[in-house]
Structures are given as structure tokens and as C-alpha cells.
CSV table of C-alpha atoms in Angstrom, one decimal:
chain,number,residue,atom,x,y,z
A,1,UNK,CA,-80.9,-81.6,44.3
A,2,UNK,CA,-84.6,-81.3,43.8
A,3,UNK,CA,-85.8,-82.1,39.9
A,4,UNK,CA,-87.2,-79.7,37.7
A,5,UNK,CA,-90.8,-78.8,38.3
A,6,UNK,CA,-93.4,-80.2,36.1
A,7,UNK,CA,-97.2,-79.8,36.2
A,8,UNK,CA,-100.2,-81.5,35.4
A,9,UNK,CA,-103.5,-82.7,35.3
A,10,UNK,CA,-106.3,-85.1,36.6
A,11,UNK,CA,-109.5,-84.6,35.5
A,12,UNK,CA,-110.1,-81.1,36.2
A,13,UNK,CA,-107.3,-80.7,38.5
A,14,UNK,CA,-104.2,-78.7,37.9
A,15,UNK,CA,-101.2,-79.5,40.1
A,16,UNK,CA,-99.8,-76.2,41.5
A,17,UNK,CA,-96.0,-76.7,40.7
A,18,UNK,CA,-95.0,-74.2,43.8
A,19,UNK,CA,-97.3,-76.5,46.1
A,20,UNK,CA,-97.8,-75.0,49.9
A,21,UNK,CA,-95.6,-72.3,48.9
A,22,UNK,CA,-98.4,-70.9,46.5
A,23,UNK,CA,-100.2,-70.6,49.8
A,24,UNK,CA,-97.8,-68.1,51.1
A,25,UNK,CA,-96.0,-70.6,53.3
A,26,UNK,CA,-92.0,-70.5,53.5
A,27,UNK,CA,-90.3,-73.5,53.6
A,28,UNK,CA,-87.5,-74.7,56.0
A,29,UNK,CA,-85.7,-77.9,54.2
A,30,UNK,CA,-84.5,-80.7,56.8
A,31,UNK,CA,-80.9,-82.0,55.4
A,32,UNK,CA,-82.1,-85.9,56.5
A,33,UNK,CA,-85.2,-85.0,53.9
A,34,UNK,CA,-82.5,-83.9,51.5
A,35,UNK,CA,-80.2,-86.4,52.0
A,36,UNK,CA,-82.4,-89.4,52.1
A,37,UNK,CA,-84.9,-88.1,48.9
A,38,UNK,CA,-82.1,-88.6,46.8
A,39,UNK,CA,-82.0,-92.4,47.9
A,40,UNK,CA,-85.2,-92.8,47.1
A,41,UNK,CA,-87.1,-93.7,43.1
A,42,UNK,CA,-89.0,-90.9,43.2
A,43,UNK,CA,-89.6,-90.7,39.7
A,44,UNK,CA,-93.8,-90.8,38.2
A,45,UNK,CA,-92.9,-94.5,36.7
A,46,UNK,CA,-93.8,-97.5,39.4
A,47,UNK,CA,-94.5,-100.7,39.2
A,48,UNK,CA,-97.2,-99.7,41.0
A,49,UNK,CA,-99.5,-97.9,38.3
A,50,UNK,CA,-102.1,-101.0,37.9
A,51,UNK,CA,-102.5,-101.5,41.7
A,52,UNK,CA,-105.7,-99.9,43.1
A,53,UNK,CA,-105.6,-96.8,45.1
A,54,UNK,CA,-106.5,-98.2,48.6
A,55,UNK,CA,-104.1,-100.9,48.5
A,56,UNK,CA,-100.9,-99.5,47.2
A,57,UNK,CA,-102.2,-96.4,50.4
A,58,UNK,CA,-102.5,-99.6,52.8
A,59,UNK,CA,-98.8,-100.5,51.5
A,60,UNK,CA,-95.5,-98.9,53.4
A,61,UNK,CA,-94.2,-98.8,49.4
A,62,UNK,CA,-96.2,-95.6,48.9
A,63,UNK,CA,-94.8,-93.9,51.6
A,64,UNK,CA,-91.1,-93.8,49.4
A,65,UNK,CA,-93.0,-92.4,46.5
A,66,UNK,CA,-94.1,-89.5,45.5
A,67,UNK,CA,-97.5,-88.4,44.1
A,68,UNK,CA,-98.9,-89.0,40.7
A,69,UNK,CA,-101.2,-87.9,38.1
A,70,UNK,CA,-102.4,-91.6,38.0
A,71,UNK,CA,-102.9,-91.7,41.5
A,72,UNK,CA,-104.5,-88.6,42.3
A,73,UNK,CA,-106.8,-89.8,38.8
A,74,UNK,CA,-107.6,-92.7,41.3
A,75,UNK,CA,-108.0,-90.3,44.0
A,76,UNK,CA,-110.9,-88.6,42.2
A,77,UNK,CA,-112.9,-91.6,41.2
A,78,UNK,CA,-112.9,-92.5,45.3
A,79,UNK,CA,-114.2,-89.0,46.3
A,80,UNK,CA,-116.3,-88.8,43.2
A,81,UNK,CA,-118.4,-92.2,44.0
A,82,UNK,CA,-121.3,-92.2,45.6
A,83,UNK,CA,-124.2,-94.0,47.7
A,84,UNK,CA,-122.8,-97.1,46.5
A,85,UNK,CA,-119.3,-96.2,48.0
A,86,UNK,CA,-120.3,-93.7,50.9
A,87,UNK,CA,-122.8,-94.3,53.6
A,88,UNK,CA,-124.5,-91.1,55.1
A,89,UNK,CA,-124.2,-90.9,59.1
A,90,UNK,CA,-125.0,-87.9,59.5
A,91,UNK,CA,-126.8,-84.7,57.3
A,92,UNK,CA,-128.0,-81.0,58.0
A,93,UNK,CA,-127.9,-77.7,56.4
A,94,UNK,CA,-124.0,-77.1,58.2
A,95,UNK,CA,-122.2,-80.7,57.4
A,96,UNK,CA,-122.7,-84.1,56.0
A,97,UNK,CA,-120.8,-87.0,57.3
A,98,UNK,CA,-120.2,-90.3,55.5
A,99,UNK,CA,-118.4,-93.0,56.0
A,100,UNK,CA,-116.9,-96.3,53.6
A,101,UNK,CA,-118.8,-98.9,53.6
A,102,UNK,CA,-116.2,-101.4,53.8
A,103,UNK,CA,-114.8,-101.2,57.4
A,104,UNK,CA,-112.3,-103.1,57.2
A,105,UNK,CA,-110.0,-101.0,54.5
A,106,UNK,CA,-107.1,-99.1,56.6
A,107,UNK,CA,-107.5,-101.8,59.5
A,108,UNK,CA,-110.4,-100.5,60.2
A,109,UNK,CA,-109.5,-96.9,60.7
A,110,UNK,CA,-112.5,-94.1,60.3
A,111,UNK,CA,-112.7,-93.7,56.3
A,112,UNK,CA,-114.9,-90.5,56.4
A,113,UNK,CA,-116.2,-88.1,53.5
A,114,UNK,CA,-116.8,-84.9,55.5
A,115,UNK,CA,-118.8,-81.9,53.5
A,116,UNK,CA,-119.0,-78.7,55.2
A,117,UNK,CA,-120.4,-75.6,54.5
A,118,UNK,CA,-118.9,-71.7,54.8
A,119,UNK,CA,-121.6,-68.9,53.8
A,120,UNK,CA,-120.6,-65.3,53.0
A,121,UNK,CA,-117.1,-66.4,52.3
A,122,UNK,CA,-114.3,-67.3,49.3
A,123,UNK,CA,-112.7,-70.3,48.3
A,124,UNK,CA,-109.8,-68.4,49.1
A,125,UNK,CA,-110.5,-67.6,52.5
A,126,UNK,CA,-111.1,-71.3,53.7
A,127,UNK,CA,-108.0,-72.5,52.0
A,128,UNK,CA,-106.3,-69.9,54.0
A,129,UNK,CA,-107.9,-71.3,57.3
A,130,UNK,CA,-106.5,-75.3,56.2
A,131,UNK,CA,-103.2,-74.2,54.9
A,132,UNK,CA,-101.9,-71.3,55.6
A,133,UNK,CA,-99.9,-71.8,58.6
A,134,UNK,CA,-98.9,-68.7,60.4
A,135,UNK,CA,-101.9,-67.6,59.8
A,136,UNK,CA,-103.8,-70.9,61.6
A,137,UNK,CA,-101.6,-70.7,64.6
A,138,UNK,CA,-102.8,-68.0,65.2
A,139,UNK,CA,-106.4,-69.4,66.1
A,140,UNK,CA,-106.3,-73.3,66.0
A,141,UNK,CA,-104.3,-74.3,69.3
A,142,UNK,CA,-105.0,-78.1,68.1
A,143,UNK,CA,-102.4,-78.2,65.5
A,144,UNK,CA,-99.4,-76.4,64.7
A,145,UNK,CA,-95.5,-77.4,64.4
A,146,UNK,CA,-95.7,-77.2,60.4
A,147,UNK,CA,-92.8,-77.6,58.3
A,148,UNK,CA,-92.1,-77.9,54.9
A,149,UNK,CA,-88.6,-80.1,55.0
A,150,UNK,CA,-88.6,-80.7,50.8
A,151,UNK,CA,-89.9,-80.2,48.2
A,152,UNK,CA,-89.5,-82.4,44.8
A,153,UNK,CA,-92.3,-82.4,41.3
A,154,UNK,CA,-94.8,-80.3,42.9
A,155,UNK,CA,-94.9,-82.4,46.3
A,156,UNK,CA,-94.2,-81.0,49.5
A,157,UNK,CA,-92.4,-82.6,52.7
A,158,UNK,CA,-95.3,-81.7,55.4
A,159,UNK,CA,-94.1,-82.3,59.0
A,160,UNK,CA,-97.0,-80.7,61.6
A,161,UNK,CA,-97.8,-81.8,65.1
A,162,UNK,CA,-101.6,-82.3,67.0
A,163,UNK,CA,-102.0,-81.7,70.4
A,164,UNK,CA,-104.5,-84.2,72.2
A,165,UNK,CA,-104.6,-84.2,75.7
A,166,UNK,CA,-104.4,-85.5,77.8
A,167,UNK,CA,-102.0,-87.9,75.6
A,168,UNK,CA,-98.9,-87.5,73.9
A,169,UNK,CA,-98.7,-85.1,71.0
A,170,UNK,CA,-99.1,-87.1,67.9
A,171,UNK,CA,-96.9,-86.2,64.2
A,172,UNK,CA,-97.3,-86.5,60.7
A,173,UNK,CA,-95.0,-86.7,57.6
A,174,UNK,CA,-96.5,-86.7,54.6
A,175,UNK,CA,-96.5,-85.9,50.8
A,176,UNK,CA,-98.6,-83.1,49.8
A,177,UNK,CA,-99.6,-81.6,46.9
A,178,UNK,CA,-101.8,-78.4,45.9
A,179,UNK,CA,-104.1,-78.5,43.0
A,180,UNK,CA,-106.5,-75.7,41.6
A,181,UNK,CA,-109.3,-76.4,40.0
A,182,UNK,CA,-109.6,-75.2,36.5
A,183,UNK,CA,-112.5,-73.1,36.5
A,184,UNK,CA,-110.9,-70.7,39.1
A,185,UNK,CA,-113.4,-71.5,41.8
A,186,UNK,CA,-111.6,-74.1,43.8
A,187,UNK,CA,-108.6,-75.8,45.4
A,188,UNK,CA,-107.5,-79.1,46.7
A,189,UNK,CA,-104.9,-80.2,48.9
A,190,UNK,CA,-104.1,-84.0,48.8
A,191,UNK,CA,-101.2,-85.6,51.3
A,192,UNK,CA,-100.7,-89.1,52.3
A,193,UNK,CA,-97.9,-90.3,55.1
A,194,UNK,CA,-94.6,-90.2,53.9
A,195,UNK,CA,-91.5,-92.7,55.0
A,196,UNK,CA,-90.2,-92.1,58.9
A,197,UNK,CA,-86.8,-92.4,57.3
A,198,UNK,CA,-87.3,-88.6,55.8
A,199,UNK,CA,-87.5,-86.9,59.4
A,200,UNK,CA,-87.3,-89.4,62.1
A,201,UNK,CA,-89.5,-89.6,64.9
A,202,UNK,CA,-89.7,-87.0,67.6
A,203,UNK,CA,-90.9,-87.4,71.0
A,204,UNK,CA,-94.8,-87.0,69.8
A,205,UNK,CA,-96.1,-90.5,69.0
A,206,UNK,CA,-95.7,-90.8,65.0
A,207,UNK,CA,-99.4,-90.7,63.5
A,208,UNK,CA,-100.5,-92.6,59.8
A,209,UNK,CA,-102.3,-90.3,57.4
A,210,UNK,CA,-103.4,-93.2,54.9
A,211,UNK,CA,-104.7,-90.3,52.7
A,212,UNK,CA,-106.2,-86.8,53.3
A,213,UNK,CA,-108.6,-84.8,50.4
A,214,UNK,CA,-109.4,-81.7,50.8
A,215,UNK,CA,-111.6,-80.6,47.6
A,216,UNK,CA,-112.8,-76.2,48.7
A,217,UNK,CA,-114.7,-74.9,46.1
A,218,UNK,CA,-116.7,-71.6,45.6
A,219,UNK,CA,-120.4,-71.6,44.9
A,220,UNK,CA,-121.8,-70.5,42.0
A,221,UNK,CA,-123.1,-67.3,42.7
A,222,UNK,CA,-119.8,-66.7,45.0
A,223,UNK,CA,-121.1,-65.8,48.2
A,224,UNK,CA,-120.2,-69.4,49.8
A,225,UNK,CA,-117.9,-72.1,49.8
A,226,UNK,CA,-118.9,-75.9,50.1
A,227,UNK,CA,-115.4,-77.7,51.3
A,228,UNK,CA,-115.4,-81.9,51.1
A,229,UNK,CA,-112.4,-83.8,53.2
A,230,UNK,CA,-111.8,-87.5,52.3
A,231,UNK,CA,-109.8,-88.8,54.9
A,232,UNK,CA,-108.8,-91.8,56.8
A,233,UNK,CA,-105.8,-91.8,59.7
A,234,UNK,CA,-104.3,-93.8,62.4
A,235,UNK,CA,-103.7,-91.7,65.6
A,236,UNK,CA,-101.9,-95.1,67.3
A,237,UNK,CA,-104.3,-94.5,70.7
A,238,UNK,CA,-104.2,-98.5,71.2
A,239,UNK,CA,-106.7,-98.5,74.1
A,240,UNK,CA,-108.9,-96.6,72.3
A,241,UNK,CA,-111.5,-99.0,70.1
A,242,UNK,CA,-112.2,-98.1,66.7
A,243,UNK,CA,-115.7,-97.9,67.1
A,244,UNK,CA,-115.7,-94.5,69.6
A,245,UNK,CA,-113.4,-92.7,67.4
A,246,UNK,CA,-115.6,-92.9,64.7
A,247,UNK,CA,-118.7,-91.8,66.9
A,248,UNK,CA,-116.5,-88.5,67.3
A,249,UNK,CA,-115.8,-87.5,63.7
A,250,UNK,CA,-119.6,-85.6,63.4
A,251,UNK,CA,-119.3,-83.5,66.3
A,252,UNK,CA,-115.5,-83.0,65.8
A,253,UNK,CA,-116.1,-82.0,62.2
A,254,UNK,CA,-118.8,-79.7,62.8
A,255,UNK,CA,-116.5,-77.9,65.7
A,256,UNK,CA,-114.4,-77.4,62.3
A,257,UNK,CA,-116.3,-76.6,60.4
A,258,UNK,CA,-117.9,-73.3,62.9
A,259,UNK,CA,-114.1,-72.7,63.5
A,260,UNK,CA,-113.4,-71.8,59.8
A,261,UNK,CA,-116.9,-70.4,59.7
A,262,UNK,CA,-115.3,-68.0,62.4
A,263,UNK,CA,-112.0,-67.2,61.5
A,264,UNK,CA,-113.3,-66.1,57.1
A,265,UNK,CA,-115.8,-63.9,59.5
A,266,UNK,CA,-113.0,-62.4,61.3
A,267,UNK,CA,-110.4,-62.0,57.7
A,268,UNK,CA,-113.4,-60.3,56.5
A,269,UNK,CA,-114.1,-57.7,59.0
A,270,UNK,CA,-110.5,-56.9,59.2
A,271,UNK,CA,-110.2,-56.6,55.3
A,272,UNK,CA,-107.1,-59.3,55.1
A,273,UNK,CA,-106.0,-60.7,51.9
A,274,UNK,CA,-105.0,-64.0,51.7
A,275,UNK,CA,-101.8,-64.8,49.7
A,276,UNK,CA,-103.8,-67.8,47.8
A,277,UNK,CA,-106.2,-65.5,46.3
A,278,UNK,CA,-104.4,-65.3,42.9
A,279,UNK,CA,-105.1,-68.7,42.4
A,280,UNK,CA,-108.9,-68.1,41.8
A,281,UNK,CA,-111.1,-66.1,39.8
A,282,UNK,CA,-112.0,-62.5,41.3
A,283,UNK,CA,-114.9,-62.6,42.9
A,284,UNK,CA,-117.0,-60.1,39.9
A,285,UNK,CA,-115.3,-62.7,37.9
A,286,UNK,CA,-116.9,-65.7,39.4
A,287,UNK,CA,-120.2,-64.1,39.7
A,288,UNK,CA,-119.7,-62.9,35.7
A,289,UNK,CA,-119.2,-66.4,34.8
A,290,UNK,CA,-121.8,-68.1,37.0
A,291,UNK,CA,-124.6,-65.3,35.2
A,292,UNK,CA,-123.1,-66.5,31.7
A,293,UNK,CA,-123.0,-70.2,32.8
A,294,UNK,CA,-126.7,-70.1,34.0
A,295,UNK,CA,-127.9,-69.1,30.6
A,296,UNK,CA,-126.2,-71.4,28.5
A,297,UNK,CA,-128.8,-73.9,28.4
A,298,UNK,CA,-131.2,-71.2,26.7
A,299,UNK,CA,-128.7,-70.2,24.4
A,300,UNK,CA,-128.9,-74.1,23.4
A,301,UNK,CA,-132.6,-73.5,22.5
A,302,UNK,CA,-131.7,-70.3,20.6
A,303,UNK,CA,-129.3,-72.0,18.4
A,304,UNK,CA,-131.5,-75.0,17.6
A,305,UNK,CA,-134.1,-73.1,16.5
A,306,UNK,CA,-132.4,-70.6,14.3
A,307,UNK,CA,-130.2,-74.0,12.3
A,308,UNK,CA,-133.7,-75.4,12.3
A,309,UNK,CA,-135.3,-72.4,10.7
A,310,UNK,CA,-132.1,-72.5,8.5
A,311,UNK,CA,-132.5,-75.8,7.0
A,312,UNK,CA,-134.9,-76.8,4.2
A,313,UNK,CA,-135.3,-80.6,5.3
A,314,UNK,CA,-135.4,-83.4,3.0
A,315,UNK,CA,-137.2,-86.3,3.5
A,316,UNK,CA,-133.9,-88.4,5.3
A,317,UNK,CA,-133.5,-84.9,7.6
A,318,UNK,CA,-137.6,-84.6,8.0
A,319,UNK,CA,-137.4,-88.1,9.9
A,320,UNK,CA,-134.3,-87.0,12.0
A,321,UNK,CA,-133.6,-83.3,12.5
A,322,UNK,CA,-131.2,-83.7,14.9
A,323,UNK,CA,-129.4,-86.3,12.2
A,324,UNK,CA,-129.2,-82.9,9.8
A,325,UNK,CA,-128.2,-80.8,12.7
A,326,UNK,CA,-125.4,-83.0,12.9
A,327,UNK,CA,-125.0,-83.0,8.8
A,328,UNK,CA,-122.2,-81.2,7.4
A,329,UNK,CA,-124.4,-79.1,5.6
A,330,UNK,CA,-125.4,-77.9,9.3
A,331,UNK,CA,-121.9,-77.6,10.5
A,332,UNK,CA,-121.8,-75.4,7.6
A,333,UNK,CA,-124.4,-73.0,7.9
A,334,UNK,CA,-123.6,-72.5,11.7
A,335,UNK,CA,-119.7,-71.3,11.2
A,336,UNK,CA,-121.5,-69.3,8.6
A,337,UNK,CA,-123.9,-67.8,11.5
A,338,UNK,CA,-120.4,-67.8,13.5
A,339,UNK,CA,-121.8,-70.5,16.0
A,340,UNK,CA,-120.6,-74.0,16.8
A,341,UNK,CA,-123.1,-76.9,15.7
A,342,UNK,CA,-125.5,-78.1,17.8
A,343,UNK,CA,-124.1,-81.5,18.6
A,344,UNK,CA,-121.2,-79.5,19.9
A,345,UNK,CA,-123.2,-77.3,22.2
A,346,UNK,CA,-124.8,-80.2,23.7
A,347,UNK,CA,-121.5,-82.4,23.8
A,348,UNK,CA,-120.3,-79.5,26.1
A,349,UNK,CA,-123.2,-79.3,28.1
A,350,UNK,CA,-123.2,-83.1,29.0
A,351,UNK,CA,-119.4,-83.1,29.6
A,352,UNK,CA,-119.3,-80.2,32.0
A,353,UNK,CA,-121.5,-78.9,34.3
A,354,UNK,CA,-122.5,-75.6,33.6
A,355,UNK,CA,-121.4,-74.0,36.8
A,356,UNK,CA,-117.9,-75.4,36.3
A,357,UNK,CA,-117.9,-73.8,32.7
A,358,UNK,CA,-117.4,-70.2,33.4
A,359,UNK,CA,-116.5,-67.4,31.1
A,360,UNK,CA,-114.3,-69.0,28.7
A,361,UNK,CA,-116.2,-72.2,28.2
A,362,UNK,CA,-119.3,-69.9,27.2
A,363,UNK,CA,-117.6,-68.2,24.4
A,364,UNK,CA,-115.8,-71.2,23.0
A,365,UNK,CA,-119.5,-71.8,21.4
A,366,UNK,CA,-118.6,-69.1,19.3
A,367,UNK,CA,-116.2,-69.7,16.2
């Protein structure tokens, strides 16, 4: 019997309790997943909290697990990194490729950051093109076969198949989970391979999905989406070096990337609504908050000068004005001007961007 859901958060991540189902995708529980879950320590305690993300991902363990807050926290600060972490292969207006630095993590699998982009579009839409799975079969002849088997504390059971002739078809099993992003403008799916043990292998060739990102979120403005996949996998193609699959991943990516491109075109000019949509902000809304956000730094200005004009300085405060602003006789004044103080403003400024701060940030400067 599946636990109770819980939710949760990592950094500005919210775990979507339903998961895949919030997507508009049914489920189809395996009784080996069901049976074997319950054999398994599935609970968010491990004694593998103060290992580092990559190797407890490079570790069968993980595959018996389910996914954490602390991990996906971990997660974050690996897709978050930058030049130091990612190397740029390729860059244009459409995608940028990078890759790890360190080859060797994953035994030397392709450890990619891919960044794509969709104009004229909604988050909404392109997380309907990754995830929602009727719908994909629909136009992506690559993949298909998806099955949610189980589903346990917000992760789902993901079983789906790849066609790549002229091989074998390849599977995964993995943990999934669905998070939205908490401004309204974005989604992420994360998954990593789960334990053959929870749906034996078929007669594709059993893939490894070390770990899979997928951060979709909406542009400021909302007339485009900017989509990011961390991934790194193991197709088991032993004759195949390492070294040409990697030289694939641009052009593959940017076949993708026109793919999605395509099929948001196509819900658009047949006016289909996509089941995830109440998962973001409506588009006026997004638009709204990005025309409040933009102005935020000017309303800064505004209030410093009016505490400023406010204040009758004394010689401490003359020295340092932004020392008074931050005086109590300052917080003071500003609740009586119903406005937060300025140290506040700019404490906000500096820990969010402004895009990300939307409407409900912007008013919280009131009191």
C-alpha cells in the first residue's frame, strides 16, 4: 500500500504530490512494482544523506530509493553551476550544448547540459511535448511504451521504451518526480533509473538513466519558453565508443528541440489545451507580473528617496544614511508610510531575481 502523500521543497522547487498524473497521464500499476516496493526502505531517511550527488547516482543503492528533498537540493546546485562545472560545445540563438568537465564521472558516459529554446509558446505547452504521453505518441515515433507501474511520496514508477535502429529497442525504469516552480512560470521533471527488480527486463536491452533534469520555464514577457536538460545515460551499445556518442548529442538535441518547436506550433493552431496548464500562471497573469517585476527596481529608488526626505539626520546618520535607513526610527516611519524598510526592499531584490518575483512578491513590499 502506497504511503501518504507529502510535498515539499528545494530551493524554489515544489514537488507536485500527484507527479506524472498532474500531467494528465493515467497510471497502470505493475503488481511486481507493488509487491517488491514494499520490500524496499523507501522512506526520505538514508544513510546516504552526506554522500555527494554523483556518487550515491554512480551507486546501484540509489536505484532502491526513492527521491529526496536533499537530493534534488543537490540536484540544483549541479545544474545551477557554471563555467567552472560546464564546458560549452556548442552555442547559437536555438541551443546551447555543454558538457562536464570531468569525463570520467558515469564511466564516461555523455554528461550534457542541453538549453533549448521554444518562441511563441507556454511553459505549458513544452511540458506537454516531454511528458504528456498520449499525446507524444502521437508525433515522436522515437519513444513510446510509457507506463506508470507505482507510485509512492510524490515519485512515479516510469517504464518507456526507445526505438534505435537498427539495434534492439532499449528500456528504462526509473523514479520520477514533477516539480513546479514557484513563481508559476515553470516545471521540472527529474528521474533517475530505478532497481530491475521493480519490472524485470523485457526483450529491449535494459538502458541506465544515471539522472535526467528537465528545468521548462516561461520567459518573462511570456511569449517563449527557454527549457534546460541535465542528463547523463547508458544506452549499453558496447561497440559503440564513448567518444561518437557524444559528437551526436548537438545535432540530436537540436532535431529536439525543432520537434517541440513544431508540435507547440501545431497545439496552437488547433486551439488544444494541455491538461498541465493549471500548474502555471495564466498567461495575462505572467505578463502582469513580469510588467510589475520590471519596475521594482524604480520603486527601490522611490522609496529611498522619500525615507530619505523623511529623516532629519544626525551627525551618526549624516555619515551613514543607509545605517539610519536601517535604524528603527526608519523602520518606523516606513510602516507609518505603509512600506517595508529599505534594507528589506533590497534584501529581496538580491535574493530573487526580479523576473522570478511576480505579482505577489511585488506587493509583499507593502505592509
Amino acid at each position: 500500500m502506497a504511503l501518504a502523500e507529502e510535498t515539499w521543497q528545494a530551493g524554489p522547487w515544489q514537488l507536485v504530490p500527484d507527479g506524472l498524473s498532474a500531467i494528465g497521464n493515467e497510471r497502470t500499476p505493475g503488481r511486481m512494482a507493488e509487491e517488491t516496493f514494499a520490500s524496499f526502505q523507501t522512506t526520505c531517511e538514508s544513510e546516504e544523506d552526506n554522500v555527494d550527488l554523483i556518487t550515491r547516482l554512480s551507486s546501484s543503492s540509489s536505484a532502491t530509493r526513492l527521491i529526496t528533498q536533499h537530493e534534488v537540493e543537490q540536484l540544483l546546485w549541479l545544474t545551477d553551476a557554471g563555467d567552472e562545472v560546464w564546458e560549452t560545445i556548442q552555442s547559437d540563438d536555438l541551443t546551447h550544448v555543454r558538457r562536464h568537465r570531468d569525463r570520467s564521472l558515469f564511466g564516461g558516459s555523455a554528461f550534457v547540459k542541453l538549453t533549448g529554446r521554444v518562441a511563441n509558446a507556454t511553459a505549458a505547452q513544452v511540458a506537454h511535448c516531454h511528458m504528456h504521453f498520449a499525446d507524444r505518441a502521437g508525433w515522436d515515433k522515437q519513444m513510446d511504451g510509457f507506463k506508470i507501474l507505482h507510485h509512492e511520496k510524490g515519485n512515479d514508477l516510469l517504464y518507456s521504451v526507445i526505438h534505435a535502429p537498427p539495434l534492439a529497442d532499449r528500456d528504462f525504469l526509473m523514479h520520477h518526480t514533477v516539480f513546479r516552480h514557484e513563481s508559476g512560470r515553470g516545471l521540472m521533471f527529474y528521474s533517475r533509473s530505478a532497481d530491475d527488480s521493480l519490472y524485470p527486463p523485457t526483450r529491449a536491452v535494459r538502458a541506465k538513466q544515471y539522472v535526467a533534469a528537465h528545468q521548462i520555464m516561461q520567459d518573462a514577457d511570456g511569449r517563449g519558453v527557454t527549457f534546460t536538460t541535465t542528463t547523463a545515460m547508458d544506452p549499453y551499445i558496447p561497440f559503440l565508443p564513448r567518444w561518437i556518442m557524444s559528437l551526436l548529442v548537438p545535432s540530436e538535441f537540436r532535431r529536439w528541440v525543432h520537434a517541440v518547436d513544431r508540435r507547440c506550433k501545431e497545439l496552437n493552431r488547433d486551439g488544444i489545451k494541455v491538461p498541465c496548464s493549471p500548474l502555471f500562471l495564466a498567461e495575462p497573469e505572467l505578463r502582469s507580473a513580469a510588467t510589475v517585476a520590471s519596475g521594482l527596481l524604480q520603486e527601490v529608488e522611490v522609496r529611498k528617496d522619500s525615507l530619505k526626505s523623511l529623516a532629519t539626520c544626525d551627525d551618526s546618520t549624516d555619515s551613514d544614511p543607509v545605517g539610519y535607513l536601517d535604524s528603527d526610527l526608519a523602520s518606523d516611519t516606513a510602516v507609518s508610510l505603509g512600506v517595508r524598510p529599505l534594507s528589506y526592499l533590497c534584501r529581496r531584490v538580491k535574493s530573487t531575481t526580479l523576473t522570478e518575483m511576480g505579482c505577489a512578491s511585488y506587493e509583499s513590499i507593502y505592509s
